[in-house]
Coordinates of C-alpha atoms and ligand atoms in Angstrom, one line a residue:
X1 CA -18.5 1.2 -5.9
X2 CA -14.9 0.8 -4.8
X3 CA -12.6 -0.6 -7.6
X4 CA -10.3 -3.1 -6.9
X5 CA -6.5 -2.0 -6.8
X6 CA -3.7 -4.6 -6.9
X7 CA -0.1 -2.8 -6.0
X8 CA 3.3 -4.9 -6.1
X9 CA 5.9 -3.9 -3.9
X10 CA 9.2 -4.8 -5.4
X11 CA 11.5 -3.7 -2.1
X12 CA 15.1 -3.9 -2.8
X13 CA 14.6 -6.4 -5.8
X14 CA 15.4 -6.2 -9.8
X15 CA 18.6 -4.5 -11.4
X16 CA 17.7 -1.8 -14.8
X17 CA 17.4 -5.2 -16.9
X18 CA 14.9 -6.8 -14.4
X19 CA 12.9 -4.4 -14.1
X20 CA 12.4 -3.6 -17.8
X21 CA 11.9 -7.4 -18.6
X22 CA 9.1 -7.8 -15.7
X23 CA 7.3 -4.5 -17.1
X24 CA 7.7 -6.1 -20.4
X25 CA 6.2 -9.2 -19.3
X26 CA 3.4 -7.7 -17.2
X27 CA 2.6 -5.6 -20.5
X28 CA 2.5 -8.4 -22.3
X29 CA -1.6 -9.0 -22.2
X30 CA -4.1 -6.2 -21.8
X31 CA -4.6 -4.9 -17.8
X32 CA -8.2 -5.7 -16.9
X33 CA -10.4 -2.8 -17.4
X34 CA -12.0 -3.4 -13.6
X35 CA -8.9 -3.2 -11.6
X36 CA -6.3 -0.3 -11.3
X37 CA -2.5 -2.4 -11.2
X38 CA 0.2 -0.6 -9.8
X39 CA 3.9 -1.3 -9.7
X40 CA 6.9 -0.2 -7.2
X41 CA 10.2 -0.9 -8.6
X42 CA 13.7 1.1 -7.0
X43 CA 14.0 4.8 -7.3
X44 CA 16.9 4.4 -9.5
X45 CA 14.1 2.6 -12.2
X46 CA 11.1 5.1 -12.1
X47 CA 12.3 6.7 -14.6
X48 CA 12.7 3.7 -17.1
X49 CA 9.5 2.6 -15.9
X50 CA 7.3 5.4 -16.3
X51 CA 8.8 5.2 -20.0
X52 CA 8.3 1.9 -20.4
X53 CA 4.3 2.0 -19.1
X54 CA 3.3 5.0 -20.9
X55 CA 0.2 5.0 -22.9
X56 CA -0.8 1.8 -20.8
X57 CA -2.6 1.3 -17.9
X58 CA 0.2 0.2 -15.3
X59 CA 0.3 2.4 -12.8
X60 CA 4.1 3.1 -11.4
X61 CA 4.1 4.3 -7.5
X62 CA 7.2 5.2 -5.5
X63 CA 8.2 3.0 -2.5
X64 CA 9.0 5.9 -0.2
X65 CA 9.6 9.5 0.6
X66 CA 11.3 11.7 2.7
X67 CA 8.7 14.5 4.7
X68 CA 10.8 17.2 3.7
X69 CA 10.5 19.0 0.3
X70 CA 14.6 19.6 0.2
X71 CA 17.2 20.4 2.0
X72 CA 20.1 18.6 3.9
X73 CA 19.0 15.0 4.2
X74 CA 21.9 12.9 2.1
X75 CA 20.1 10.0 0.9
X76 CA 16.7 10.5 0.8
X77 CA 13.9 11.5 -2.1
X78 CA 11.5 14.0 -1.9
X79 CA 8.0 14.6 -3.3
X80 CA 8.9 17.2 -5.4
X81 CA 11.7 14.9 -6.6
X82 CA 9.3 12.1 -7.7
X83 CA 6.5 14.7 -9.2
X84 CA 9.3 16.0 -11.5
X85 CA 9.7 12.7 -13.2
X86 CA 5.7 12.3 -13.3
X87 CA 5.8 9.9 -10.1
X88 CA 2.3 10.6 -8.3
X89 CA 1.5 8.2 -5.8
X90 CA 4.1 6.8 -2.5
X91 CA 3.7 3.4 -0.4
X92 CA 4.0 5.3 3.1
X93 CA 4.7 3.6 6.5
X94 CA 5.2 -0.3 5.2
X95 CA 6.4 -2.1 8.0
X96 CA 10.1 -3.2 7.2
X97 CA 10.2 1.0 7.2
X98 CA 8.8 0.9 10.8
X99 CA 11.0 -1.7 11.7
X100 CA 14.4 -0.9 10.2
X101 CA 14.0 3.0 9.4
X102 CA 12.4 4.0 12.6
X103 CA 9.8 4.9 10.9
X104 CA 6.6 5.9 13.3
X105 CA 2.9 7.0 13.1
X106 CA 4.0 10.1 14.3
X107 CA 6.4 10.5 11.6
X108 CA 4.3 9.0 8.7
X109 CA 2.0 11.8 9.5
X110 CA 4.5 14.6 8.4
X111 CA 5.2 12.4 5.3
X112 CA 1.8 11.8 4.4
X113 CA 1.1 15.4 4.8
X114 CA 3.5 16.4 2.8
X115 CA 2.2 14.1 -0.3
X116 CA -1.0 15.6 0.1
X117 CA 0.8 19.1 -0.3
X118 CA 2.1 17.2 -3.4
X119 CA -0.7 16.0 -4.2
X120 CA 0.1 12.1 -4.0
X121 CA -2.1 9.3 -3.7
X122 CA -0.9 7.7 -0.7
X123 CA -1.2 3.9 -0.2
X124 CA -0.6 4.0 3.9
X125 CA 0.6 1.0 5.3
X126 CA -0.3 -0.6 9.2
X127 CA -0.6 -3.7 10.8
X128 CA 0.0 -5.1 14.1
X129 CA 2.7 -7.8 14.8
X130 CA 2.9 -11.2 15.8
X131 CA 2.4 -10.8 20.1
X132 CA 0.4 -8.3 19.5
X133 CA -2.4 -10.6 17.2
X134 CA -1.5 -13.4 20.3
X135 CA -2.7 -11.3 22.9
X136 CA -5.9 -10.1 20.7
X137 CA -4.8 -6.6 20.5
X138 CA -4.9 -6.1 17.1
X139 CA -8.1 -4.0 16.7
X140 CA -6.5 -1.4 19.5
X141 CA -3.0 -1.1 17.4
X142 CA -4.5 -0.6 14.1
X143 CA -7.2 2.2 15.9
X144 CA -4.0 3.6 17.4
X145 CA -1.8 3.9 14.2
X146 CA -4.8 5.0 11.9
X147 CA -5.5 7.7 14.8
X148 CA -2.1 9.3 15.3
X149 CA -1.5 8.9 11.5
X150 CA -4.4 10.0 9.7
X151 CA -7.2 10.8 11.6
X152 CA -6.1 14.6 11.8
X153 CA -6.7 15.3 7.9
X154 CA -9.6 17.1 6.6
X155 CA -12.4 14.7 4.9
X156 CA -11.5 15.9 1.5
X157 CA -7.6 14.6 1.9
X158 CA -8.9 11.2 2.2
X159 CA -10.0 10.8 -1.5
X160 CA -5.9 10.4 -1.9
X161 CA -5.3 7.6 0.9
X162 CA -5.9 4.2 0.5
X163 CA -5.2 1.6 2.9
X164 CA -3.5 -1.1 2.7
X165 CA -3.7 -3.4 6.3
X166 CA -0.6 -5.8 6.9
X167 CA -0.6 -8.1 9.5
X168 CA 3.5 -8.1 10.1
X169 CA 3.2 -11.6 10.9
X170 CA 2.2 -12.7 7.2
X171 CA 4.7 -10.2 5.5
X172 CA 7.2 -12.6 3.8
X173 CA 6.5 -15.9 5.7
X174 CA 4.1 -17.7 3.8
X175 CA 1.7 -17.0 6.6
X176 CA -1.7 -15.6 5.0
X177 CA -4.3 -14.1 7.4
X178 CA -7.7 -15.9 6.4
X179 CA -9.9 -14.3 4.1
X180 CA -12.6 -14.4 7.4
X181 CA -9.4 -12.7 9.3
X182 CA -8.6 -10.1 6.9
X183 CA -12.6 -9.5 6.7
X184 CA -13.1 -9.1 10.1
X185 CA -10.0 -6.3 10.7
X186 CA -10.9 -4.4 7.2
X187 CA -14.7 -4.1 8.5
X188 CA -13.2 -2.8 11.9
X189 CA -11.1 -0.3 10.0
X190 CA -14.1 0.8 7.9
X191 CA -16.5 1.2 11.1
X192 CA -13.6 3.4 13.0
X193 CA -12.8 5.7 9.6
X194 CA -17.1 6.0 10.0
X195 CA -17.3 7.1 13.2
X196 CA -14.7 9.2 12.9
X197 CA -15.8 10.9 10.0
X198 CA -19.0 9.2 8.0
X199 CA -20.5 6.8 6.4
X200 CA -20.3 7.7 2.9
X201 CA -16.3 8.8 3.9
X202 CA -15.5 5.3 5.5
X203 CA -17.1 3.5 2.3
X204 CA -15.4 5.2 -0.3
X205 CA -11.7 4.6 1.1
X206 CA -9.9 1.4 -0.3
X207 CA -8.7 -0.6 2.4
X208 CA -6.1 -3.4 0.7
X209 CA -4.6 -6.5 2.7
X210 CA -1.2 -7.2 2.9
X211 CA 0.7 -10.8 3.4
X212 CA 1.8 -13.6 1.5
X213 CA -1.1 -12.8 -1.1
X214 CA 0.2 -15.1 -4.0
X215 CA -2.6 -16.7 -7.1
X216 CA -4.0 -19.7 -4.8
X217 CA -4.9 -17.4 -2.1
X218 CA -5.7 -14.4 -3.9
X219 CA -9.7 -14.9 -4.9
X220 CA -11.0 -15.7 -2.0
X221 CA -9.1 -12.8 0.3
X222 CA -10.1 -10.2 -2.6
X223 CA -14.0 -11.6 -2.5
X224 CA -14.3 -10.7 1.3
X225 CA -16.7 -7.4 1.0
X226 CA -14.6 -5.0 3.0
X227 CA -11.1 -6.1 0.9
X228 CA -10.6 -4.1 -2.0
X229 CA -7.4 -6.0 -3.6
X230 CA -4.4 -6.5 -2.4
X231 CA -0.7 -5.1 -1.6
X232 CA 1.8 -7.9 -3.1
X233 CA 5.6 -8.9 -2.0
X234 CA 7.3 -11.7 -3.1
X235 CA 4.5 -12.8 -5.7
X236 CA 4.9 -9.2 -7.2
X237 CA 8.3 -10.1 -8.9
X238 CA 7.3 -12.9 -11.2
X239 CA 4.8 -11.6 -14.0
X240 CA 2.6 -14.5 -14.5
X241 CA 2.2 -14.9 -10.8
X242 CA 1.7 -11.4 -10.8
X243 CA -1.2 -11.4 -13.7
X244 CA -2.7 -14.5 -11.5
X245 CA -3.4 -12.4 -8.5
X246 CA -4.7 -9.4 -10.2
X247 CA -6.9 -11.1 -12.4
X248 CA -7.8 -12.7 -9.5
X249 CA -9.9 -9.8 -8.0
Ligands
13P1 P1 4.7 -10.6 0.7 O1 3.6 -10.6 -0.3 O2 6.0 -11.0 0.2 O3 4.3 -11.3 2.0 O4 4.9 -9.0 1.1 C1 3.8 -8.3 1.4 C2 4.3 -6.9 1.5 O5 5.1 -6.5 2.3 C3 3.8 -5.9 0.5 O6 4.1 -4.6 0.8

């Protein structure tokens, strides 16, 4: 039995103060025993929030890292970097990365194996855009990206990926897939990670959806049987909208 994992992605949002008041807030009733919540705030506020969440049950995940361990790369954070400060799980591959970073399947699959030599839990992001969900090629994209990504790792590596599919087109525009939509795609992904590898593989990983989740929505996408909660953007940043969605599941 998969449990159900709700994540918020906080992007480029909340100063020091913000981010300790949202914790705060989000702390401020017990975290369902059923669901594992995670958080993403800045690099610059791990630190403070891995304080600030110890002894509880929120879960604090970095954003991002680079593929290398160390070296000449002014900017960037590496594994190692965010295992020192107790950081053990990355968001890899999320779309505005792919979009404004450069960020490829090709790529993501040095990053992701280098969390596995760090032994992260990755949440690995995909989803096809707009055109491509017109012209009913979705199903081929997300095969493609899962392929070149992921598809090379040994069985055992896959007990630290989850999924997390999102459509491009619903990221940040109010835009939801339907929970029929997201059902559909997430029991596609299953029945390619099955073929490729197994059954019993393909039914353990947990494949979250991505997109304008917010508390109205949220039930009904997280009761499809293939969705196993849900990445959150915008609905992430304000707690009791926040709470909604993960109680929702
Ligand atoms: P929104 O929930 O704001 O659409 O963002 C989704 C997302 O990108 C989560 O990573």
């Amino acid at each position: 039995m998969r449990k159900k994992i709700v994540a918020g992605n906080w992007k480029l949002n909340n100063d020091k103060h913000e981010t300790a008041q949202l914790i705060v807030a989000l702390l401020s009733d017990p975290i369902p025993s059923d669901v594992r919540v995670m958080i993403a705030p800045a690099f610059t506020h791990l630190v403070q929030a891995k304080t600030l969440t110890e002894g509880t049950a929120l879960e604090v995940i970095a954003q991002n890292m680079n593929a290398a361990t160390s070296g000449a790369y002014t900017g960037e954070i590496s594994a190692r970097m965010l295992n020192s400060i107790g950081i053990n799980q990355v968001i890899l591959g999320h779309s505005e990365r792919r979009a404004y970073y450069n960020e490829t399947d090709l790529s993501l699959k040095e990053k992701v194996v280098t969390a596995l030599e760090h032994d992260m839990e990755i949440i690995f992001c995909f989803g096809e855009e707009l055109d491509q969900r017109k012209a009913e090629k979705h199903f081929e994209v997300v095969k493609s990206q899962l392929e070149i990504a992921l598809f090379d790792l040994e069985p055992a590596s896959w007990s630290k990926i989850i999924l997390a599919y999102e459509p491009v087109w619903a990221i940040g525009t109010g835009e939801t897939a339907s929970p029929e939509q997201a059902q559909e795609i997430h029991a596609y992904i299953r029945k390619i990670i099955a073929e490729k590898y197994d059954n019993t593989l393909a039914e353990s990983v947990s494949i979250l959806y991505g997109g304008s989740v917010k508390p109205g929505n949220a039930a009904s996408i997280f009761s499809q049987t293939d969705v196993d909660g849900g990445l959150i953007g915008g609905a992430a940043l304000n707690a009791n909208d926040f709470k909604a969605i993960f109680q929702s599941t």
